[in-house]
PDB file of C-alpha atoms in Angstrom:
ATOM      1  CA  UNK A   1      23.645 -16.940  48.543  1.00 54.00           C
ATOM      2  CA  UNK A   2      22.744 -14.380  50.944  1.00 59.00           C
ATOM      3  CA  UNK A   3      19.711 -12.481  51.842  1.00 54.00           C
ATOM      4  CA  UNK A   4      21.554  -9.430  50.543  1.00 52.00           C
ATOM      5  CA  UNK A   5      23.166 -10.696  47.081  1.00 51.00           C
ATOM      6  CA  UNK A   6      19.563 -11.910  46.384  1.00 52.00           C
ATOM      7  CA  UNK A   7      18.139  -8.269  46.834  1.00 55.00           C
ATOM      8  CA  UNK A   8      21.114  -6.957  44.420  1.00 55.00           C
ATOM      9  CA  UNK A   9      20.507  -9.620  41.905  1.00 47.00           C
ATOM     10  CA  UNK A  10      16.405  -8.877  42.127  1.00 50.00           C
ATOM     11  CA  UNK A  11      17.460  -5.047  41.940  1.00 52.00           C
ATOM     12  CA  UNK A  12      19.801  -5.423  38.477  1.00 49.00           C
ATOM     13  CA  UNK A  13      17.062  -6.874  37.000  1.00 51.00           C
ATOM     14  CA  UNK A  14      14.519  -4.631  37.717  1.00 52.00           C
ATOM     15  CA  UNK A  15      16.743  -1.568  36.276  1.00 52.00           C
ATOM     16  CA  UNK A  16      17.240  -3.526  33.055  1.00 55.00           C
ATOM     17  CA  UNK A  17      13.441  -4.193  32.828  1.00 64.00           C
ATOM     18  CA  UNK A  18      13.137  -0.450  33.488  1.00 72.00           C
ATOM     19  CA  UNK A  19      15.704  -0.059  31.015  1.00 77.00           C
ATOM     20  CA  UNK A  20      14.014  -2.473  28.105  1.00 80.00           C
ATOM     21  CA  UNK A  21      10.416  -0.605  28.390  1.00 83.00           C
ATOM     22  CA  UNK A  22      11.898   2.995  28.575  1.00 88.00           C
ATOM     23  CA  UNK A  23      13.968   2.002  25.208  1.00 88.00           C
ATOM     24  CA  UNK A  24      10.993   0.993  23.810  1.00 89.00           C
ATOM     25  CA  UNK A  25       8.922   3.645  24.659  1.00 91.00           C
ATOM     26  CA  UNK A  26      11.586   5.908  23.035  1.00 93.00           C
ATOM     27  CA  UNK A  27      10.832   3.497  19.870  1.00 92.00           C
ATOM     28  CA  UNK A  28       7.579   4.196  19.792  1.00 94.00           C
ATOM     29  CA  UNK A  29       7.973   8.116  20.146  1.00 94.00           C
ATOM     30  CA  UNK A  30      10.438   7.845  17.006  1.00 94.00           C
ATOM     31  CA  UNK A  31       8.069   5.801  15.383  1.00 95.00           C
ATOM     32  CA  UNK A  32       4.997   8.245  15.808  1.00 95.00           C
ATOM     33  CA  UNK A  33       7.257  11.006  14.940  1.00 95.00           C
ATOM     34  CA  UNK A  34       8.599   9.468  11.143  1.00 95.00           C
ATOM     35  CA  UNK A  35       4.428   8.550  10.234  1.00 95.00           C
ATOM     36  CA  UNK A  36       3.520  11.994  11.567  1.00 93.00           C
ATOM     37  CA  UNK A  37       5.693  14.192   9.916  1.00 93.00           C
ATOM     38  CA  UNK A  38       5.417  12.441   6.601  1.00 91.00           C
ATOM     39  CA  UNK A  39       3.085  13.127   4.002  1.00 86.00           C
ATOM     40  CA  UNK A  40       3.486   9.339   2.479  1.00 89.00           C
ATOM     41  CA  UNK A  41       2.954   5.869   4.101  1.00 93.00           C
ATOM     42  CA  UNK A  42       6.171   5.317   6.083  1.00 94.00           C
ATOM     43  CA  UNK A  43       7.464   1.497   5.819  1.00 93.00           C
ATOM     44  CA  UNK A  44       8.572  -0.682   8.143  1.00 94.00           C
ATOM     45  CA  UNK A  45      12.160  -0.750   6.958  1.00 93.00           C
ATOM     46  CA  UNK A  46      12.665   3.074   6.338  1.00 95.00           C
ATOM     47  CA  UNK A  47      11.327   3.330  10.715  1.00 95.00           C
ATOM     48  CA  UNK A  48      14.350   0.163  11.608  1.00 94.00           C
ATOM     49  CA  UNK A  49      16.559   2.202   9.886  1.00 93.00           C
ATOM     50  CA  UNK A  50      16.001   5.029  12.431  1.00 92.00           C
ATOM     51  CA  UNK A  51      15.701   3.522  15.569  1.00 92.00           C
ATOM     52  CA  UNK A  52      19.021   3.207  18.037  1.00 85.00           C
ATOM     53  CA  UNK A  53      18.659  -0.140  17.657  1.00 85.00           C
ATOM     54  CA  UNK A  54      16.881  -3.597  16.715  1.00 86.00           C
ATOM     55  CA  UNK A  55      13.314  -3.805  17.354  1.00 90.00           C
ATOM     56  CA  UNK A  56      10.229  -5.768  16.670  1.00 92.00           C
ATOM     57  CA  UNK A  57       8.785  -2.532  14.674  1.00 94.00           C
ATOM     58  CA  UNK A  58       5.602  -4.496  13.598  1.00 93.00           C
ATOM     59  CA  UNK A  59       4.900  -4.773  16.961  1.00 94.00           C
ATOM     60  CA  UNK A  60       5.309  -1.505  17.924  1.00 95.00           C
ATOM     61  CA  UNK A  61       3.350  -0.201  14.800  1.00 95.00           C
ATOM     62  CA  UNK A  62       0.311  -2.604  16.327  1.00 95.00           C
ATOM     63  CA  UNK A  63       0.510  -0.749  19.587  1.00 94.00           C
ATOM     64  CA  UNK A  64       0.513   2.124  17.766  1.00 95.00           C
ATOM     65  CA  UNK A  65      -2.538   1.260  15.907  1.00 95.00           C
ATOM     66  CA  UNK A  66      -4.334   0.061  19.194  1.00 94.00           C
ATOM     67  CA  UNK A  67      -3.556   3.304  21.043  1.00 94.00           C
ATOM     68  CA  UNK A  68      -5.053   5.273  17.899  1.00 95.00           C
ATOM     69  CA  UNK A  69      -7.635   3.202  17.296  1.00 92.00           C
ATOM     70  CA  UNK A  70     -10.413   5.466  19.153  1.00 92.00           C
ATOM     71  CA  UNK A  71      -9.477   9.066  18.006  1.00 93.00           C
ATOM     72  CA  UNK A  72      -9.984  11.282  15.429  1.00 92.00           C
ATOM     73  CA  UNK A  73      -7.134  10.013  13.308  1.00 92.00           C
ATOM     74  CA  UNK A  74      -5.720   6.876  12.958  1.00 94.00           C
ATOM     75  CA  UNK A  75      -3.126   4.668  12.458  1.00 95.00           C
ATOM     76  CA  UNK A  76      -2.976   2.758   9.606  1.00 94.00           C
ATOM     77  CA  UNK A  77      -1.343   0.187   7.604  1.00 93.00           C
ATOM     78  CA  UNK A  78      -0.698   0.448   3.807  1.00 91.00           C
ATOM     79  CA  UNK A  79       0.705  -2.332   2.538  1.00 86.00           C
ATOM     80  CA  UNK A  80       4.019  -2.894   4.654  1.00 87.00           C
ATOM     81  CA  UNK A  81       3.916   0.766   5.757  1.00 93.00           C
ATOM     82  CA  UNK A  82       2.351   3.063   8.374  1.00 95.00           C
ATOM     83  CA  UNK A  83       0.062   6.213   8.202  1.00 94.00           C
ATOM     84  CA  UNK A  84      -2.003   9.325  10.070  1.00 93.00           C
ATOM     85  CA  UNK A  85      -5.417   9.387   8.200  1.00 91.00           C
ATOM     86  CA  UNK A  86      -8.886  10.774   9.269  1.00 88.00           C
ATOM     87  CA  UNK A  87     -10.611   8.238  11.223  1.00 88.00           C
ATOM     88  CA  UNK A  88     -13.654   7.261   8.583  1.00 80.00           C
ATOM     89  CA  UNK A  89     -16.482   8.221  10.644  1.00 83.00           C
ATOM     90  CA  UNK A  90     -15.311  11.938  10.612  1.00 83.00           C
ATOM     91  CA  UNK A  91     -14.047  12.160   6.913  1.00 72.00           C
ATOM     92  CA  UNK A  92     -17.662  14.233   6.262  1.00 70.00           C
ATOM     93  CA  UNK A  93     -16.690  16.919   8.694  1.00 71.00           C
ATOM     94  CA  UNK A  94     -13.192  17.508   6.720  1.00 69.00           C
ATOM     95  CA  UNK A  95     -13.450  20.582   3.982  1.00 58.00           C
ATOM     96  CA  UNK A  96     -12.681  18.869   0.344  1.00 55.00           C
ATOM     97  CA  UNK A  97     -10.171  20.760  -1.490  1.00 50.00           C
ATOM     98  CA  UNK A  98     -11.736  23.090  -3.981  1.00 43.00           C
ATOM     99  CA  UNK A  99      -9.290  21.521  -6.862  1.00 45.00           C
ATOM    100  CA  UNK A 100     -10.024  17.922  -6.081  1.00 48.00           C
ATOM    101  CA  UNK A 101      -9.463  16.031  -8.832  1.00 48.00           C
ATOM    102  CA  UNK A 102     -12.279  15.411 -11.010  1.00 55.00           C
ATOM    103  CA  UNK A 103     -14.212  11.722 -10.829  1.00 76.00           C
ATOM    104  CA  UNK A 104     -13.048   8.717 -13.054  1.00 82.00           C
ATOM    105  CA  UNK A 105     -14.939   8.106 -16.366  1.00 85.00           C
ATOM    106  CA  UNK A 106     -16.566   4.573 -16.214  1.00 83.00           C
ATOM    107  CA  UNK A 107     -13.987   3.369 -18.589  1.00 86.00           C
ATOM    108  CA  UNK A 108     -10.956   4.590 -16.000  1.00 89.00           C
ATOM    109  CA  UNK A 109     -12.941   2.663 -13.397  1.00 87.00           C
ATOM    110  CA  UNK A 110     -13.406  -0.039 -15.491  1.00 86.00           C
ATOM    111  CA  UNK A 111      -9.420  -0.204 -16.678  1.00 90.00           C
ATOM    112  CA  UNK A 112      -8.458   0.054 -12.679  1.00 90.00           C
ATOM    113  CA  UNK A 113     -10.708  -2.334 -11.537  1.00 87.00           C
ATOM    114  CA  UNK A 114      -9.093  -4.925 -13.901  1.00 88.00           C
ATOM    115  CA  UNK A 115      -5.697  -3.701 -13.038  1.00 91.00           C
ATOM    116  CA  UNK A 116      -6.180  -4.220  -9.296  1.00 89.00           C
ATOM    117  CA  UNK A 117      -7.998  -7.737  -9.774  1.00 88.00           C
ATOM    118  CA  UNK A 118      -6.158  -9.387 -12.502  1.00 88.00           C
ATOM    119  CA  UNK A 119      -2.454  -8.095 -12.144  1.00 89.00           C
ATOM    120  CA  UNK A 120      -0.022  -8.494 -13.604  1.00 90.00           C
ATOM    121  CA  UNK A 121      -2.137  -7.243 -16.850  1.00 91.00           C
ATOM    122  CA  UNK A 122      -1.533  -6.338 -20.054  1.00 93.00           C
ATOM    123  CA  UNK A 123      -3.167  -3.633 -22.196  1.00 91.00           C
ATOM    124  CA  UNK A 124      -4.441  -7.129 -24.741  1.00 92.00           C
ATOM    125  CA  UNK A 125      -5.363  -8.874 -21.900  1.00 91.00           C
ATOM    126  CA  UNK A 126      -7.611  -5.330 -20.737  1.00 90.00           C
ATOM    127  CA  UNK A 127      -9.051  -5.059 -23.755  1.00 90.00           C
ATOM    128  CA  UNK A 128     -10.280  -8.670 -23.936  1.00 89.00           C
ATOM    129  CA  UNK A 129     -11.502  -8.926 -20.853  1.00 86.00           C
ATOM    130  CA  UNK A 130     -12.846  -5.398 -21.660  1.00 85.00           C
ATOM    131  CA  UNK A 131     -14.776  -6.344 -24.945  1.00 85.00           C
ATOM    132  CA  UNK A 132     -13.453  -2.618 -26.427  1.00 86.00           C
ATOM    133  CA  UNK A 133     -10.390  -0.799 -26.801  1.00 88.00           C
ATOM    134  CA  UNK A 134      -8.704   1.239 -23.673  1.00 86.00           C
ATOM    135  CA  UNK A 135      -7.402   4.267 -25.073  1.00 83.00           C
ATOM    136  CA  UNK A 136      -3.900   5.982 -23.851  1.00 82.00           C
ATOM    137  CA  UNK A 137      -5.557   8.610 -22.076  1.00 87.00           C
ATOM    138  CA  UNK A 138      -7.775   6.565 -19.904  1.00 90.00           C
ATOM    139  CA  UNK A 139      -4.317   4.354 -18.902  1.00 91.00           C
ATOM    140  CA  UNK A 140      -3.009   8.190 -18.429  1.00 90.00           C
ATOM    141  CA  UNK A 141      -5.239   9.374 -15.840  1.00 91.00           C
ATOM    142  CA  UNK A 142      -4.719   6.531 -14.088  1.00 93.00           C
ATOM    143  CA  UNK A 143      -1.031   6.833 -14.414  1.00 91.00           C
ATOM    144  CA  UNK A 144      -1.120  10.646 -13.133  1.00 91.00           C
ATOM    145  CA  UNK A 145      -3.263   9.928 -10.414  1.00 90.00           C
ATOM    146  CA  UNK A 146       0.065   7.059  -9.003  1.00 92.00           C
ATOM    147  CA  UNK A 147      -2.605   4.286  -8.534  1.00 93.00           C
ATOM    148  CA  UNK A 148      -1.114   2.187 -11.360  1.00 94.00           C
ATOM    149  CA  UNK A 149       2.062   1.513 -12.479  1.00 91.00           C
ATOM    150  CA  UNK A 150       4.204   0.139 -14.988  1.00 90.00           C
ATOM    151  CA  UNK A 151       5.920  -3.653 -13.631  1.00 90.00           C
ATOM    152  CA  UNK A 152       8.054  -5.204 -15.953  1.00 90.00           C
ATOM    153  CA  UNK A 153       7.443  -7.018 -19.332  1.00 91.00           C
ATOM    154  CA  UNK A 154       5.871 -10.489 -20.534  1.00 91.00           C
ATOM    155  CA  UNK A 155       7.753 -13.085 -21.312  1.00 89.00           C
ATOM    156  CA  UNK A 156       6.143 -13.279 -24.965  1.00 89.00           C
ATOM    157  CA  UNK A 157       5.885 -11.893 -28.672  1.00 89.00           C
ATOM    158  CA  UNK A 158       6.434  -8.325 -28.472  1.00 86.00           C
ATOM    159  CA  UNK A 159       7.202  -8.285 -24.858  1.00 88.00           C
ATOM    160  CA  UNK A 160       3.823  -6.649 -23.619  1.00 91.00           C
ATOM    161  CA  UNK A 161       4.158  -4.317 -20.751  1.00 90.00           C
ATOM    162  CA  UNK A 162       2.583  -5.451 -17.572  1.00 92.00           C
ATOM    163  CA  UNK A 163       0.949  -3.249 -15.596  1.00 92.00           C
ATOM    164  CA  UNK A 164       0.013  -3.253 -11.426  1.00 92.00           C
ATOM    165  CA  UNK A 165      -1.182  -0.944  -8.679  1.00 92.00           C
ATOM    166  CA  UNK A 166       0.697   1.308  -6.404  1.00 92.00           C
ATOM    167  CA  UNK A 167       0.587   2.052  -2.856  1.00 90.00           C
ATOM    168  CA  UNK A 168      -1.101   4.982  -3.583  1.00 90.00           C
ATOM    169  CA  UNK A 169      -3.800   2.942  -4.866  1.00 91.00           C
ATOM    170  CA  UNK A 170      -4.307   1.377  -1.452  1.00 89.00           C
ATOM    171  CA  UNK A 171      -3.805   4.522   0.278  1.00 88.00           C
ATOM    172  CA  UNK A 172      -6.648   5.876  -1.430  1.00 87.00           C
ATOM    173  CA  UNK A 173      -8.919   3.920  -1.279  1.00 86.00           C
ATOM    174  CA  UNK A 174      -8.056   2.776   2.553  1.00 85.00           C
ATOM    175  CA  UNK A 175      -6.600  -0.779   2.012  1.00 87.00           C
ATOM    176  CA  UNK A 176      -4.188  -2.444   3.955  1.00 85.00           C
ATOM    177  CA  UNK A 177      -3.120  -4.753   1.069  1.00 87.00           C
ATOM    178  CA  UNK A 178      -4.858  -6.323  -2.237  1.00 87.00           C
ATOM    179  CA  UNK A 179      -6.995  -9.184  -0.363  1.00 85.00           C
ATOM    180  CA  UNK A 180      -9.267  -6.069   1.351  1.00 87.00           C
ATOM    181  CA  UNK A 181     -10.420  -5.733  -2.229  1.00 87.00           C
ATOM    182  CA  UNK A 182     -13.933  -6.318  -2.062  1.00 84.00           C
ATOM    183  CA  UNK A 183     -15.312  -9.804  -3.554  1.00 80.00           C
ATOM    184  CA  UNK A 184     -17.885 -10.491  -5.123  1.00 70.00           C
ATOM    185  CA  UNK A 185     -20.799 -10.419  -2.568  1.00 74.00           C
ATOM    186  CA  UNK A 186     -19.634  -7.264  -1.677  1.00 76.00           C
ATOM    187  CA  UNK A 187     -19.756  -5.735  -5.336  1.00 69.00           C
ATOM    188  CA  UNK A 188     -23.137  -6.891  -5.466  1.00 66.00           C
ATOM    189  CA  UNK A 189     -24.407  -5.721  -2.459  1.00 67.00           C
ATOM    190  CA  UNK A 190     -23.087  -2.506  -3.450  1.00 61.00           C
ATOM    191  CA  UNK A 191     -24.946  -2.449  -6.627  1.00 59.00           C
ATOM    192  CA  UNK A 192     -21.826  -2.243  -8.688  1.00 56.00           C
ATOM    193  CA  UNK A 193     -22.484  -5.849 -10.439  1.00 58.00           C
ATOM    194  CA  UNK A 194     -25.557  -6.778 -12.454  1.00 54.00           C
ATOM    195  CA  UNK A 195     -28.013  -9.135 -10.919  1.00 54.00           C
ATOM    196  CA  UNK A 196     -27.672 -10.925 -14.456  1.00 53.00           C
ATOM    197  CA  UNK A 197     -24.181 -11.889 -14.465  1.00 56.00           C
ATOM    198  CA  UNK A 198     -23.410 -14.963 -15.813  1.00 56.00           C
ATOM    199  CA  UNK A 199     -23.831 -18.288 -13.569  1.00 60.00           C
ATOM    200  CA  UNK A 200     -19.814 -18.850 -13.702  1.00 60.00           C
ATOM    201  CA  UNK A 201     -18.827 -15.551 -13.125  1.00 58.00           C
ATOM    202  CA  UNK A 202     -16.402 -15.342 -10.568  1.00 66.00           C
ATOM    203  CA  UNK A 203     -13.451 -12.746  -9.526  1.00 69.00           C
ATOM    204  CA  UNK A 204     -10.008 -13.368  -9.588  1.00 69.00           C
ATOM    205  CA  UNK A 205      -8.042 -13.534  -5.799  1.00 69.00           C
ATOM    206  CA  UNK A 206      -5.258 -11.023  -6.695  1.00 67.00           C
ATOM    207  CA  UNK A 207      -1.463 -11.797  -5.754  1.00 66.00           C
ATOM    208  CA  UNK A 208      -0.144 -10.618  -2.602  1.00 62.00           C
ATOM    209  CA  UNK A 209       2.911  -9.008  -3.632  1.00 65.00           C
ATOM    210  CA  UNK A 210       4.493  -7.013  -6.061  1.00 70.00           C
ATOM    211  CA  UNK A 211       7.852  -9.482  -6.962  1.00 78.00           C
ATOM    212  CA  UNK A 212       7.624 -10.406 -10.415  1.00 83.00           C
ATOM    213  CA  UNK A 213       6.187 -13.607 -11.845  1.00 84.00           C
ATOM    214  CA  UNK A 214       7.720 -16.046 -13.256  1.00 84.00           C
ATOM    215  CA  UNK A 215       6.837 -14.518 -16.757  1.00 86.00           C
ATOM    216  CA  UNK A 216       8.092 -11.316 -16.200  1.00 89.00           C
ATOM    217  CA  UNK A 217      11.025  -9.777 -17.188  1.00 88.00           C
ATOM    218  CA  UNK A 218      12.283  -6.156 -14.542  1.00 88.00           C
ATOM    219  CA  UNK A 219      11.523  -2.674 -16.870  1.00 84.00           C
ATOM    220  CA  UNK A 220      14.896  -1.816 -17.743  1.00 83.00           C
ATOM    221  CA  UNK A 221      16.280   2.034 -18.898  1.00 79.00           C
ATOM    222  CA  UNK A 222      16.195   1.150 -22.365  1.00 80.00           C
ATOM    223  CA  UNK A 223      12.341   0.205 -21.534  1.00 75.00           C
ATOM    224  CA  UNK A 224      11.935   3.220 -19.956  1.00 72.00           C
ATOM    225  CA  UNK A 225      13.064   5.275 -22.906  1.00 73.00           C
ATOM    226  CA  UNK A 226      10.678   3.011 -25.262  1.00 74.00           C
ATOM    227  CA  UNK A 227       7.832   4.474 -23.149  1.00 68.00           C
ATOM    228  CA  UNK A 228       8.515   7.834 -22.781  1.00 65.00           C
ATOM    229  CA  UNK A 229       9.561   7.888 -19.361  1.00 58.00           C
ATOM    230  CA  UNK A 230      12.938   8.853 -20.276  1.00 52.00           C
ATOM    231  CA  UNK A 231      14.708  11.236 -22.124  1.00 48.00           C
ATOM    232  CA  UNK A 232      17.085   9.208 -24.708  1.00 52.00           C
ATOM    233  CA  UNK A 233      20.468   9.082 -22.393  1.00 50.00           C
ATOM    234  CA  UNK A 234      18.367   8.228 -18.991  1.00 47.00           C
ATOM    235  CA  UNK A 235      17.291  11.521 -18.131  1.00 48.00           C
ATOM    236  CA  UNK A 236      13.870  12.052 -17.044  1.00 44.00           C
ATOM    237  CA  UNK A 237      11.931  14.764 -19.431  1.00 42.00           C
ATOM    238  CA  UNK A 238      11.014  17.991 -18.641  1.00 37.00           C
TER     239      UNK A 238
END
C-alpha cells in the first residue's frame, strides 16, 4: 500500500469521525430542545423517537446533566425522564406564586408517606398501618395534586384498589426515583420521627418500578367507571 492510499484511508476516517461527533452534537441540541420546551419530565423514549436516528440517549442525557450541572438550572432526571428545574441553591431567590397551593394536613402527609413507602397499598392496609380511618378527601387532595395514583386491583376479596405514586410525586419533591426516599436516619435527623420509636421499627425499601405485582390485576374501564373516573360508556366526566 502506498504512501498515498494510506493518507486517503487516514483521511476517510477522519471525515466519518467528524461526521459521528457532529451527528451527535445535533442529538444533543434536539435533546436540550424537547426538555426545554416542555413543561413535563421528557422520557427517554419520547427523545429516541425524535432523533434522525439510533442513539445511546442515556448517555447523551448524562452529558447533558454534566454540562448543566454548575448553572442556574439544571438538568435532571425523574424517573426515566429528563427536566429544566431551578438549581436548589437558588430556589429562595424565585417569586412563589401567589395561588400556591395550600400545605398538606398531617393526615395527607401521613397517607403519602405510606403510599410512597409501602406501595402497592391499599386504603385497609393505610388505615392499619395508620391506627385511624383515611377519609376520601384526604386520598382526594392527594389525587388532585397527581402525586398518587390509582394502579390496578388486589388479587383478593373485594378486589381492593391499589394505590402508587406518580412522577409528579418525584418531580416535586426532586427525586430521581423511589430509593432517594429518605431512610430512616435521615427522618430522624430531620426531626420527623420520634426519638421513642419502637426498638424494631424499621422502613420498608420501596419497589423500583411501577409494573404490577404478582397480585395485581391492570384497572380496567369498567374499574374506571366503578370509581368515578368515567362517565358510564367510557367517557371522562365533565
Amino acid at each position: 500500500m502506498t504512501d498515498l492510499e494510506d493518507e486517503r484511508i487516514d483521511s476517510a476516517m477522519m471525515d466519518d469521525s467528524d461526521d459521528e461527533v457532529r451527528a451527535e452534537s445535533e442529538a444533543e441540541r434536539i435533546a436540550e430542545a424537547l426538555v426545554f420546551a416542555s413543561a413535563q419530565p421528557v422520557s427517554e423514549s419520547f427523545i429516541a423517537e425524535r432523533l434522525p436516528r439510533a442513539f445511546n440517549v442515556r448517555a447523551i442525557m448524562l452529558r447533558l446533566k454534566e454540562q448543566y450541572a454548575h448553572r442556574g438550572v439544571n438538568l435532571v432526571q425523574v424517573d426515566d425522564a429528563w427536566a429544566f428545574r431551578t438549581a436548589a441553591d437558588l430556589s429562595f431567590v424565585i417569586r412563589r406564586d401567589e395561588n400556591e397551593a395550600k400545605k398538606l394536613s398531617r393526615a395527607a402527609l401521613e397517607v403519602l408517606a405510606i403510599i410512597a413507602y409501602h406501595q402497592p397499598v391499599t386504603r385497609a392496609e393505610i388505615e392499619d398501618i395508620r391506627g385511624v380511618q383515611t377519609s376520601r378527601g384526604t386520598l382526594d387532595v392527594l389525587m388532585e395534586a397527581g402525586w398518587v395514583r390509582f394502579r390496578g386491583r388486589r388479587r383478593t376479596p373485594g378486589r381492593p384498589v391499589t394505590l402508587g405514586t406518580t412522577r409528579d410525586f418525584l418531580d416535586h419533591f426532586g427525586l430521581e426515583e423511589l430509593r432517594d426516599l429518605p431512610g430512616l436516619e435521615e427522618l430522624k435527623g430531620a426531626g420527623l420521627l420520634s426519638g421513642r420509636i419502637p426498638a424494631n421499627f424499621n422502613i420498608p425499601s420501596p419497589m423500583m418500578n411501577d409494573e404490577l405485582t404478582e397480585d395485581e390485576d391492570p384497572i380496567t374501564q369498567l374499574d374506571l367507571e366503578e370509581l368515578g373516573l368515567l362517565a358510564p360508556g367510557g367517557g371522562s366526566e365533565d
